[in-house]
mmCIF file with all atom_site columns, C-alpha atoms in Angstrom:
data_model
loop_
_atom_site.group_PDB
_atom_site.id
_atom_site.type_symbol
_atom_site.label_atom_id
_atom_site.label_alt_id
_atom_site.label_comp_id
_atom_site.label_asym_id
_atom_site.label_entity_id
_atom_site.label_seq_id
_atom_site.pdbx_PDB_ins_code
_atom_site.Cartn_x
_atom_site.Cartn_y
_atom_site.Cartn_z
_atom_site.occupancy
_atom_site.B_iso_or_equiv
_atom_site.pdbx_formal_charge
_atom_site.auth_seq_id
_atom_site.auth_comp_id
_atom_site.auth_asym_id
_atom_site.auth_atom_id
_atom_site.pdbx_PDB_model_num
ATOM 1   C CA . MET A 1 1   ? -36.092 6.423   -33.944 1.00 0.00 ? 1   MET A CA 1
ATOM 2   C CA . ASP A 1 2   ? -35.538 6.775   -30.205 1.00 0.00 ? 2   ASP A CA 1
ATOM 3   C CA . GLU A 1 3   ? -32.093 6.969   -28.576 1.00 0.00 ? 3   GLU A CA 1
ATOM 4   C CA . GLU A 1 4   ? -32.095 3.371   -27.332 1.00 0.00 ? 4   GLU A CA 1
ATOM 5   C CA . THR A 1 5   ? -33.038 1.979   -30.750 1.00 0.00 ? 5   THR A CA 1
ATOM 6   C CA . PHE A 1 6   ? -30.420 4.139   -32.439 1.00 0.00 ? 6   PHE A CA 1
ATOM 7   C CA . LEU A 1 7   ? -27.641 3.068   -30.045 1.00 0.00 ? 7   LEU A CA 1
ATOM 8   C CA . SER A 1 8   ? -28.666 -0.603  -30.315 1.00 0.00 ? 8   SER A CA 1
ATOM 9   C CA . ALA A 1 9   ? -28.471 -0.377  -34.097 1.00 0.00 ? 9   ALA A CA 1
ATOM 10  C CA . CYS A 1 10  ? -25.030 1.235   -33.847 1.00 0.00 ? 10  CYS A CA 1
ATOM 11  C CA . PHE A 1 11  ? -23.914 -1.502  -31.453 1.00 0.00 ? 11  PHE A CA 1
ATOM 12  C CA . ASP A 1 12  ? -25.067 -4.164  -33.905 1.00 0.00 ? 12  ASP A CA 1
ATOM 13  C CA . ALA A 1 13  ? -23.329 -2.451  -36.816 1.00 0.00 ? 13  ALA A CA 1
ATOM 14  C CA . TYR A 1 14  ? -19.999 -2.260  -34.988 1.00 0.00 ? 14  TYR A CA 1
ATOM 15  C CA . GLU A 1 15  ? -20.224 -5.407  -32.880 1.00 0.00 ? 15  GLU A CA 1
ATOM 16  C CA . GLU A 1 16  ? -17.194 -7.106  -34.463 1.00 0.00 ? 16  GLU A CA 1
ATOM 17  C CA . ARG A 1 17  ? -15.041 -4.006  -33.946 1.00 0.00 ? 17  ARG A CA 1
ATOM 18  C CA . LEU A 1 18  ? -16.295 -3.714  -30.349 1.00 0.00 ? 18  LEU A CA 1
ATOM 19  C CA . ARG A 1 19  ? -15.418 -7.391  -29.822 1.00 0.00 ? 19  ARG A CA 1
ATOM 20  C CA . GLU A 1 20  ? -11.861 -6.696  -31.064 1.00 0.00 ? 20  GLU A CA 1
ATOM 21  C CA . VAL A 1 21  ? -11.555 -3.764  -28.661 1.00 0.00 ? 21  VAL A CA 1
ATOM 22  C CA . ALA A 1 22  ? -12.784 -5.907  -25.770 1.00 0.00 ? 22  ALA A CA 1
ATOM 23  C CA . ARG A 1 23  ? -10.250 -8.629  -26.669 1.00 0.00 ? 23  ARG A CA 1
ATOM 24  C CA . GLY A 1 24  ? -7.487  -6.056  -26.767 1.00 0.00 ? 24  GLY A CA 1
ATOM 25  C CA . VAL A 1 25  ? -8.361  -4.712  -23.321 1.00 0.00 ? 25  VAL A CA 1
ATOM 26  C CA . LEU A 1 26  ? -9.274  -7.970  -21.572 1.00 0.00 ? 26  LEU A CA 1
ATOM 27  C CA . GLY A 1 27  ? -6.624  -10.149 -23.158 1.00 0.00 ? 27  GLY A CA 1
ATOM 28  C CA . PRO A 1 28  ? -6.879  -13.824 -24.085 1.00 0.00 ? 28  PRO A CA 1
ATOM 29  C CA . TYR A 1 29  ? -8.412  -14.898 -20.797 1.00 0.00 ? 29  TYR A CA 1
ATOM 30  C CA . GLY A 1 30  ? -11.034 -12.155 -20.433 1.00 0.00 ? 30  GLY A CA 1
ATOM 31  C CA . ASP A 1 31  ? -14.729 -12.818 -20.846 1.00 0.00 ? 31  ASP A CA 1
ATOM 32  C CA . VAL A 1 32  ? -15.279 -10.772 -23.976 1.00 0.00 ? 32  VAL A CA 1
ATOM 33  C CA . GLU A 1 33  ? -18.852 -11.938 -24.561 1.00 0.00 ? 33  GLU A CA 1
ATOM 34  C CA . ALA A 1 34  ? -19.868 -11.049 -20.971 1.00 0.00 ? 34  ALA A CA 1
ATOM 35  C CA . ALA A 1 35  ? -18.371 -7.574  -21.434 1.00 0.00 ? 35  ALA A CA 1
ATOM 36  C CA . LEU A 1 36  ? -20.286 -7.079  -24.690 1.00 0.00 ? 36  LEU A CA 1
ATOM 37  C CA . ALA A 1 37  ? -23.509 -8.276  -23.081 1.00 0.00 ? 37  ALA A CA 1
ATOM 38  C CA . GLU A 1 38  ? -23.009 -5.897  -20.144 1.00 0.00 ? 38  GLU A CA 1
ATOM 39  C CA . ALA A 1 39  ? -22.349 -2.982  -22.528 1.00 0.00 ? 39  ALA A CA 1
ATOM 40  C CA . ARG A 1 40  ? -25.478 -3.829  -24.543 1.00 0.00 ? 40  ARG A CA 1
ATOM 41  C CA . GLY A 1 41  ? -27.467 -4.049  -21.286 1.00 0.00 ? 41  GLY A CA 1
ATOM 42  C CA . ARG A 1 42  ? -26.333 -0.555  -20.359 1.00 0.00 ? 42  ARG A CA 1
ATOM 43  C CA . ILE A 1 43  ? -28.013 0.726   -23.507 1.00 0.00 ? 43  ILE A CA 1
ATOM 44  C CA . ARG A 1 44  ? -31.304 -0.842  -22.429 1.00 0.00 ? 44  ARG A CA 1
ATOM 45  C CA . GLU A 1 45  ? -31.087 0.462   -18.863 1.00 0.00 ? 45  GLU A CA 1
ATOM 46  C CA . GLY A 1 46  ? -30.239 3.954   -20.029 1.00 0.00 ? 46  GLY A CA 1
ATOM 47  C CA . GLY A 1 47  ? -26.645 3.839   -18.804 1.00 0.00 ? 47  GLY A CA 1
ATOM 48  C CA . ALA A 1 48  ? -25.129 4.414   -22.227 1.00 0.00 ? 48  ALA A CA 1
ATOM 49  C CA . GLY A 1 49  ? -27.004 7.256   -23.822 1.00 0.00 ? 49  GLY A CA 1
ATOM 50  C CA . VAL A 1 50  ? -25.784 9.732   -26.391 1.00 0.00 ? 50  VAL A CA 1
ATOM 51  C CA . GLU A 1 51  ? -24.377 11.968  -23.622 1.00 0.00 ? 51  GLU A CA 1
ATOM 52  C CA . ALA A 1 52  ? -22.242 9.082   -22.277 1.00 0.00 ? 52  ALA A CA 1
ATOM 53  C CA . TRP A 1 53  ? -21.125 8.212   -25.796 1.00 0.00 ? 53  TRP A CA 1
ATOM 54  C CA . LEU A 1 54  ? -20.125 11.809  -26.545 1.00 0.00 ? 54  LEU A CA 1
ATOM 55  C CA . THR A 1 55  ? -18.295 12.066  -23.198 1.00 0.00 ? 55  THR A CA 1
ATOM 56  C CA . THR A 1 56  ? -16.323 8.911   -24.025 1.00 0.00 ? 56  THR A CA 1
ATOM 57  C CA . LEU A 1 57  ? -15.589 10.211  -27.520 1.00 0.00 ? 57  LEU A CA 1
ATOM 58  C CA . VAL A 1 58  ? -14.203 13.495  -26.185 1.00 0.00 ? 58  VAL A CA 1
ATOM 59  C CA . ALA A 1 59  ? -12.169 11.722  -23.441 1.00 0.00 ? 59  ALA A CA 1
ATOM 60  C CA . HIS A 1 60  ? -10.622 9.348   -25.993 1.00 0.00 ? 60  HIS A CA 1
ATOM 61  C CA . THR A 1 61  ? -9.862  12.186  -28.388 1.00 0.00 ? 61  THR A CA 1
ATOM 62  C CA . CYS A 1 62  ? -8.034  14.007  -25.532 1.00 0.00 ? 62  CYS A CA 1
ATOM 63  C CA . ALA A 1 63  ? -5.944  10.435  -24.539 1.00 0.00 ? 63  ALA A CA 1
ATOM 64  C CA . ARG A 1 64  ? -4.933  10.519  -28.459 1.00 0.00 ? 64  ARG A CA 1
ATOM 65  C CA . ARG A 1 65  ? -4.024  14.272  -28.505 1.00 0.00 ? 65  ARG A CA 1
ATOM 66  C CA . THR A 1 66  ? -1.916  14.081  -25.367 1.00 0.00 ? 66  THR A CA 1
ATOM 67  C CA . ALA A 1 67  ? -0.218  10.905  -26.575 1.00 0.00 ? 67  ALA A CA 1
ATOM 68  C CA . ALA A 1 68  ? 0.663   12.704  -29.803 1.00 0.00 ? 68  ALA A CA 1
ATOM 69  C CA . GLY A 1 69  ? 2.184   15.626  -27.930 1.00 0.00 ? 69  GLY A CA 1
ATOM 70  C CA . GLY A 1 70  ? -0.920  17.841  -27.969 1.00 0.00 ? 70  GLY A CA 1
ATOM 71  C CA . GLY A 1 71  ? -0.908  18.410  -24.203 1.00 0.00 ? 71  GLY A CA 1
ATOM 72  C CA . PRO A 1 72  ? 0.357   17.157  -20.864 1.00 0.00 ? 72  PRO A CA 1
ATOM 73  C CA . ARG A 1 73  ? 0.568   13.424  -20.329 1.00 0.00 ? 73  ARG A CA 1
ATOM 74  C CA . ARG A 1 74  ? 1.887   11.635  -17.287 1.00 0.00 ? 74  ARG A CA 1
ATOM 75  C CA . ALA A 1 75  ? 1.596   8.071   -18.447 1.00 0.00 ? 75  ALA A CA 1
ATOM 76  C CA . GLY A 1 76  ? 4.696   6.893   -20.219 1.00 0.00 ? 76  GLY A CA 1
ATOM 77  C CA . ASP A 1 77  ? 3.949   3.698   -22.134 1.00 0.00 ? 77  ASP A CA 1
ATOM 78  C CA . GLY A 1 78  ? 1.683   5.226   -24.746 1.00 0.00 ? 78  GLY A CA 1
ATOM 79  C CA . ASP A 1 79  ? -0.469  2.059   -24.694 1.00 0.00 ? 79  ASP A CA 1
ATOM 80  C CA . PRO A 1 80  ? -3.617  2.999   -22.734 1.00 0.00 ? 80  PRO A CA 1
ATOM 81  C CA . ALA A 1 81  ? -4.890  -0.604  -22.527 1.00 0.00 ? 81  ALA A CA 1
ATOM 82  C CA . ARG A 1 82  ? -1.595  -1.797  -21.064 1.00 0.00 ? 82  ARG A CA 1
ATOM 83  C CA . GLU A 1 83  ? -1.496  1.134   -18.625 1.00 0.00 ? 83  GLU A CA 1
ATOM 84  C CA . ARG A 1 84  ? -5.071  0.400   -17.479 1.00 0.00 ? 84  ARG A CA 1
ATOM 85  C CA . THR A 1 85  ? -4.102  -3.234  -16.887 1.00 0.00 ? 85  THR A CA 1
ATOM 86  C CA . VAL A 1 86  ? -1.145  -2.189  -14.723 1.00 0.00 ? 86  VAL A CA 1
ATOM 87  C CA . VAL A 1 87  ? -3.407  0.107   -12.676 1.00 0.00 ? 87  VAL A CA 1
ATOM 88  C CA . GLU A 1 88  ? -6.075  -2.616  -12.332 1.00 0.00 ? 88  GLU A CA 1
ATOM 89  C CA . VAL A 1 89  ? -3.446  -5.083  -11.034 1.00 0.00 ? 89  VAL A CA 1
ATOM 90  C CA . PHE A 1 90  ? -2.252  -2.460  -8.534  1.00 0.00 ? 90  PHE A CA 1
ATOM 91  C CA . LEU A 1 91  ? -5.820  -1.843  -7.319  1.00 0.00 ? 91  LEU A CA 1
ATOM 92  C CA . ALA A 1 92  ? -6.489  -5.579  -6.970  1.00 0.00 ? 92  ALA A CA 1
ATOM 93  C CA . ALA A 1 93  ? -3.321  -5.962  -4.900  1.00 0.00 ? 93  ALA A CA 1
ATOM 94  C CA . LEU A 1 94  ? -4.376  -2.945  -2.853  1.00 0.00 ? 94  LEU A CA 1
ATOM 95  C CA . ARG A 1 95  ? -7.740  -4.539  -2.063  1.00 0.00 ? 95  ARG A CA 1
ATOM 96  C CA . MET A 1 96  ? -5.893  -7.669  -0.906  1.00 0.00 ? 96  MET A CA 1
ATOM 97  C CA . ARG A 1 97  ? -3.609  -5.439  1.219   1.00 0.00 ? 97  ARG A CA 1
ATOM 98  C CA . ASP A 1 98  ? -0.657  -7.346  -0.200  1.00 0.00 ? 98  ASP A CA 1
ATOM 99  C CA . PRO A 1 99  ? 2.546   -5.250  -0.150  1.00 0.00 ? 99  PRO A CA 1
ATOM 100 C CA . ARG A 1 100 ? 4.483   -7.837  -2.197  1.00 0.00 ? 100 ARG A CA 1
ATOM 101 C CA . ALA A 1 101 ? 1.896   -7.867  -4.971  1.00 0.00 ? 101 ALA A CA 1
ATOM 102 C CA . LEU A 1 102 ? 1.809   -4.058  -4.885  1.00 0.00 ? 102 LEU A CA 1
ATOM 103 C CA . ALA A 1 103 ? 5.613   -3.835  -5.111  1.00 0.00 ? 103 ALA A CA 1
ATOM 104 C CA . ALA A 1 104 ? 5.562   -6.208  -8.104  1.00 0.00 ? 104 ALA A CA 1
ATOM 105 C CA . VAL A 1 105 ? 3.730   -3.617  -10.268 1.00 0.00 ? 105 VAL A CA 1
ATOM 106 C CA . LEU A 1 106 ? 5.794   -0.689  -8.999  1.00 0.00 ? 106 LEU A CA 1
ATOM 107 C CA . ASP A 1 107 ? 8.974   0.548   -10.627 1.00 0.00 ? 107 ASP A CA 1
ATOM 108 C CA . PRO A 1 108 ? 11.887  -0.111  -8.209  1.00 0.00 ? 108 PRO A CA 1
ATOM 109 C CA . GLU A 1 109 ? 12.404  3.679   -7.989  1.00 0.00 ? 109 GLU A CA 1
ATOM 110 C CA . ALA A 1 110 ? 8.682   4.448   -7.577  1.00 0.00 ? 110 ALA A CA 1
ATOM 111 C CA . VAL A 1 111 ? 7.728   7.587   -5.738  1.00 0.00 ? 111 VAL A CA 1
ATOM 112 C CA . ALA A 1 112 ? 4.503   8.509   -3.927  1.00 0.00 ? 112 ALA A CA 1
ATOM 113 C CA . ARG A 1 113 ? 3.781   12.207  -3.372  1.00 0.00 ? 113 ARG A CA 1
ATOM 114 C CA . SER A 1 114 ? 1.121   13.650  -1.068  1.00 0.00 ? 114 SER A CA 1
ATOM 115 C CA . ALA A 1 115 ? 0.593   16.562  1.306   1.00 0.00 ? 115 ALA A CA 1
ATOM 116 C CA . HIS A 1 116 ? 2.270   14.391  3.954   1.00 0.00 ? 116 HIS A CA 1
ATOM 117 C CA . GLY A 1 117 ? 5.512   14.204  2.003   1.00 0.00 ? 117 GLY A CA 1
ATOM 118 C CA . THR A 1 118 ? 7.254   11.962  -0.493  1.00 0.00 ? 118 THR A CA 1
ATOM 119 C CA . VAL A 1 119 ? 7.983   8.246   -0.197  1.00 0.00 ? 119 VAL A CA 1
ATOM 120 C CA . HIS A 1 120 ? 10.721  6.695   -2.369  1.00 0.00 ? 120 HIS A CA 1
ATOM 121 C CA . GLY A 1 121 ? 11.232  3.107   -3.537  1.00 0.00 ? 121 GLY A CA 1
ATOM 122 C CA . ALA A 1 122 ? 8.819   0.319   -4.383  1.00 0.00 ? 122 ALA A CA 1
ATOM 123 C CA . PRO A 1 123 ? 8.917   -1.450  -0.967  1.00 0.00 ? 123 PRO A CA 1
ATOM 124 C CA . ALA A 1 124 ? 8.171   1.760   0.981   1.00 0.00 ? 124 ALA A CA 1
ATOM 125 C CA . VAL A 1 125 ? 5.451   2.880   -1.446  1.00 0.00 ? 125 VAL A CA 1
ATOM 126 C CA . ALA A 1 126 ? 3.824   -0.580  -1.341  1.00 0.00 ? 126 ALA A CA 1
ATOM 127 C CA . GLU A 1 127 ? 3.916   -0.750  2.481   1.00 0.00 ? 127 GLU A CA 1
ATOM 128 C CA . GLY A 1 128 ? 2.461   2.727   2.770   1.00 0.00 ? 128 GLY A CA 1
ATOM 129 C CA . ALA A 1 129 ? -0.328  2.039   0.279   1.00 0.00 ? 129 ALA A CA 1
ATOM 130 C CA . ALA A 1 130 ? -1.306  -1.266  1.922   1.00 0.00 ? 130 ALA A CA 1
ATOM 131 C CA . ALA A 1 131 ? -1.262  0.311   5.408   1.00 0.00 ? 131 ALA A CA 1
ATOM 132 C CA . ALA A 1 132 ? -3.307  3.325   4.280   1.00 0.00 ? 132 ALA A CA 1
ATOM 133 C CA . PHE A 1 133 ? -5.941  1.123   2.675   1.00 0.00 ? 133 PHE A CA 1
ATOM 134 C CA . ALA A 1 134 ? -6.110  -1.143  5.736   1.00 0.00 ? 134 ALA A CA 1
ATOM 135 C CA . ARG A 1 135 ? -6.845  1.890   7.947   1.00 0.00 ? 135 ARG A CA 1
ATOM 136 C CA . ARG A 1 136 ? -9.708  2.951   5.744   1.00 0.00 ? 136 ARG A CA 1
ATOM 137 C CA . THR A 1 137 ? -12.163 0.105   6.026   1.00 0.00 ? 137 THR A CA 1
ATOM 138 C CA . GLY A 1 138 ? -15.520 0.749   4.436   1.00 0.00 ? 138 GLY A CA 1
ATOM 139 C CA . GLN A 1 139 ? -14.037 2.662   1.515   1.00 0.00 ? 139 GLN A CA 1
ATOM 140 C CA . VAL A 1 140 ? -14.535 1.641   -2.067  1.00 0.00 ? 140 VAL A CA 1
ATOM 141 C CA . VAL A 1 141 ? -11.740 2.302   -4.570  1.00 0.00 ? 141 VAL A CA 1
ATOM 142 C CA . ARG A 1 142 ? -12.886 3.045   -8.108  1.00 0.00 ? 142 ARG A CA 1
ATOM 143 C CA . PRO A 1 143 ? -10.776 3.487   -11.243 1.00 0.00 ? 143 PRO A CA 1
ATOM 144 C CA . ALA A 1 144 ? -10.972 7.025   -12.622 1.00 0.00 ? 144 ALA A CA 1
ATOM 145 C CA . LEU A 1 145 ? -9.191  9.583   -14.709 1.00 0.00 ? 145 LEU A CA 1
ATOM 146 C CA . VAL A 1 146 ? -7.676  12.026  -12.214 1.00 0.00 ? 146 VAL A CA 1
ATOM 147 C CA . GLY A 1 147 ? -6.684  15.284  -13.801 1.00 0.00 ? 147 GLY A CA 1
ATOM 148 C CA . GLY A 1 148 ? -6.477  13.494  -17.144 1.00 0.00 ? 148 GLY A CA 1
ATOM 149 C CA . SER A 1 149 ? -4.232  10.679  -15.869 1.00 0.00 ? 149 SER A CA 1
ATOM 150 C CA . LEU A 1 150 ? -5.111  7.089   -15.069 1.00 0.00 ? 150 LEU A CA 1
ATOM 151 C CA . GLY A 1 151 ? -5.961  6.899   -11.414 1.00 0.00 ? 151 GLY A CA 1
ATOM 152 C CA . ALA A 1 152 ? -8.335  5.838   -8.706  1.00 0.00 ? 152 ALA A CA 1
ATOM 153 C CA . VAL A 1 153 ? -10.672 7.465   -6.243  1.00 0.00 ? 153 VAL A CA 1
ATOM 154 C CA . ALA A 1 154 ? -11.469 6.264   -2.717  1.00 0.00 ? 154 ALA A CA 1
ATOM 155 C CA . MET A 1 155 ? -15.163 6.670   -1.895  1.00 0.00 ? 155 MET A CA 1
ATOM 156 C CA . ALA A 1 156 ? -16.652 6.713   1.612   1.00 0.00 ? 156 ALA A CA 1
ATOM 157 C CA . GLY A 1 157 ? -20.381 7.100   2.063   1.00 0.00 ? 157 GLY A CA 1
ATOM 158 C CA . GLY A 1 158 ? -20.750 7.880   -1.618  1.00 0.00 ? 158 GLY A CA 1
ATOM 159 C CA . ARG A 1 159 ? -18.282 10.794  -1.412  1.00 0.00 ? 159 ARG A CA 1
ATOM 160 C CA . ALA A 1 160 ? -14.819 10.990  -2.991  1.00 0.00 ? 160 ALA A CA 1
ATOM 161 C CA . VAL A 1 161 ? -12.361 11.360  -0.102  1.00 0.00 ? 161 VAL A CA 1
ATOM 162 C CA . ALA A 1 162 ? -8.985  10.562  -1.724  1.00 0.00 ? 162 ALA A CA 1
ATOM 163 C CA . ALA A 1 163 ? -7.598  10.331  -5.242  1.00 0.00 ? 163 ALA A CA 1
ATOM 164 C CA . VAL A 1 164 ? -4.411  9.075   -6.832  1.00 0.00 ? 164 VAL A CA 1
ATOM 165 C CA . ALA A 1 165 ? -3.045  9.764   -10.308 1.00 0.00 ? 165 ALA A CA 1
ATOM 166 C CA . PHE A 1 166 ? -0.598  7.181   -11.641 1.00 0.00 ? 166 PHE A CA 1
ATOM 167 C CA . THR A 1 167 ? 2.389   7.581   -13.942 1.00 0.00 ? 167 THR A CA 1
ATOM 168 C CA . VAL A 1 168 ? 3.092   4.325   -15.788 1.00 0.00 ? 168 VAL A CA 1
ATOM 169 C CA . ARG A 1 169 ? 6.445   3.689   -17.481 1.00 0.00 ? 169 ARG A CA 1
ATOM 170 C CA . ALA A 1 170 ? 7.719   0.478   -19.060 1.00 0.00 ? 170 ALA A CA 1
ATOM 171 C CA . GLY A 1 171 ? 4.773   -1.498  -17.731 1.00 0.00 ? 171 GLY A CA 1
ATOM 172 C CA . ARG A 1 172 ? 5.170   -0.434  -14.079 1.00 0.00 ? 172 ARG A CA 1
ATOM 173 C CA . ILE A 1 173 ? 3.834   2.372   -11.922 1.00 0.00 ? 173 ILE A CA 1
ATOM 174 C CA . ALA A 1 174 ? 6.607   4.940   -11.539 1.00 0.00 ? 174 ALA A CA 1
ATOM 175 C CA . ALA A 1 175 ? 4.754   7.614   -9.547  1.00 0.00 ? 175 ALA A CA 1
ATOM 176 C CA . LEU A 1 176 ? 1.622   8.112   -7.482  1.00 0.00 ? 176 LEU A CA 1
ATOM 177 C CA . ASP A 1 177 ? 0.313   11.635  -6.921  1.00 0.00 ? 177 ASP A CA 1
ATOM 178 C CA . ILE A 1 178 ? -2.077  11.418  -3.983  1.00 0.00 ? 178 ILE A CA 1
ATOM 179 C CA . THR A 1 179 ? -4.718  13.971  -3.015  1.00 0.00 ? 179 THR A CA 1
ATOM 180 C CA . LEU A 1 180 ? -6.358  13.589  0.402   1.00 0.00 ? 180 LEU A CA 1
ATOM 181 C CA . GLY A 1 181 ? -9.464  15.259  1.765   1.00 0.00 ? 181 GLY A CA 1
ATOM 182 C CA . GLU A 1 182 ? -12.934 15.610  0.352   1.00 0.00 ? 182 GLU A CA 1
ATOM 183 C CA . GLU A 1 183 ? -12.569 19.338  -0.429  1.00 0.00 ? 183 GLU A CA 1
ATOM 184 C CA . ARG A 1 184 ? -9.256  18.906  -2.270  1.00 0.00 ? 184 ARG A CA 1
ATOM 185 C CA . VAL A 1 185 ? -10.530 15.913  -4.219  1.00 0.00 ? 185 VAL A CA 1
ATOM 186 C CA . ARG A 1 186 ? -13.640 17.875  -5.186  1.00 0.00 ? 186 ARG A CA 1
ATOM 187 C CA . ASP A 1 187 ? -11.374 20.421  -6.927  1.00 0.00 ? 187 ASP A CA 1
ATOM 188 C CA . LEU A 1 188 ? -9.840  17.743  -9.158  1.00 0.00 ? 188 LEU A CA 1
ATOM 189 C CA . SER A 1 189 ? -11.078 16.889  -12.607 1.00 0.00 ? 189 SER A CA 1
ATOM 190 C CA . LEU A 1 190 ? -12.450 13.349  -12.135 1.00 0.00 ? 190 LEU A CA 1
ATOM 191 C CA . VAL A 1 191 ? -13.943 11.119  -14.833 1.00 0.00 ? 191 VAL A CA 1
ATOM 192 C CA . TYR A 1 192 ? -15.299 7.677   -13.932 1.00 0.00 ? 192 TYR A CA 1
ATOM 193 C CA . PRO A 1 193 ? -15.190 5.147   -16.802 1.00 0.00 ? 193 PRO A CA 1
ATOM 194 C CA . ASP A 1 194 ? -18.382 3.388   -15.734 1.00 0.00 ? 194 ASP A CA 1
ATOM 195 C CA . ARG A 1 195 ? -20.556 6.469   -15.865 1.00 0.00 ? 195 ARG A CA 1
#
């Protein structure tokens, strides 16, 4: 049995469980069936081989160990799906360059730290994030695990040029740890969920 056939059989065997997971992540208004179809398509196009599956397994085992006190963890809610949703809302507001929408997902006492200094308070963090993104036209922002924390990476010309790790508490982003510069970002441990 080849790898594609094996993974397709596994997908079929666990399809109901995978559907439940998709519902839990996407919520009541998400297109669960489209997500399942896309995931199944990735098997056919070679995007979800055994290596990708094992990588995901190890990454998830590490989210569970850190949540149980087995290592460092910056996110505070303990609900990875909820934390991802908060980060996705922040990134969508960032793409719209909307400081009000950004501030809405930030803790009122949010802090942003970078080599340029520290910014305190949701309004200032939101303004700074929107302005920074507006200056960087042509960049693509992708969700990622940054040093083991939920985060995002800014890509320019296919290269990672900036990264941010988020700390989520009580359903809001409490801190942003920002790394700027291609060389510094290269030194970070980055994991992209769609790879």
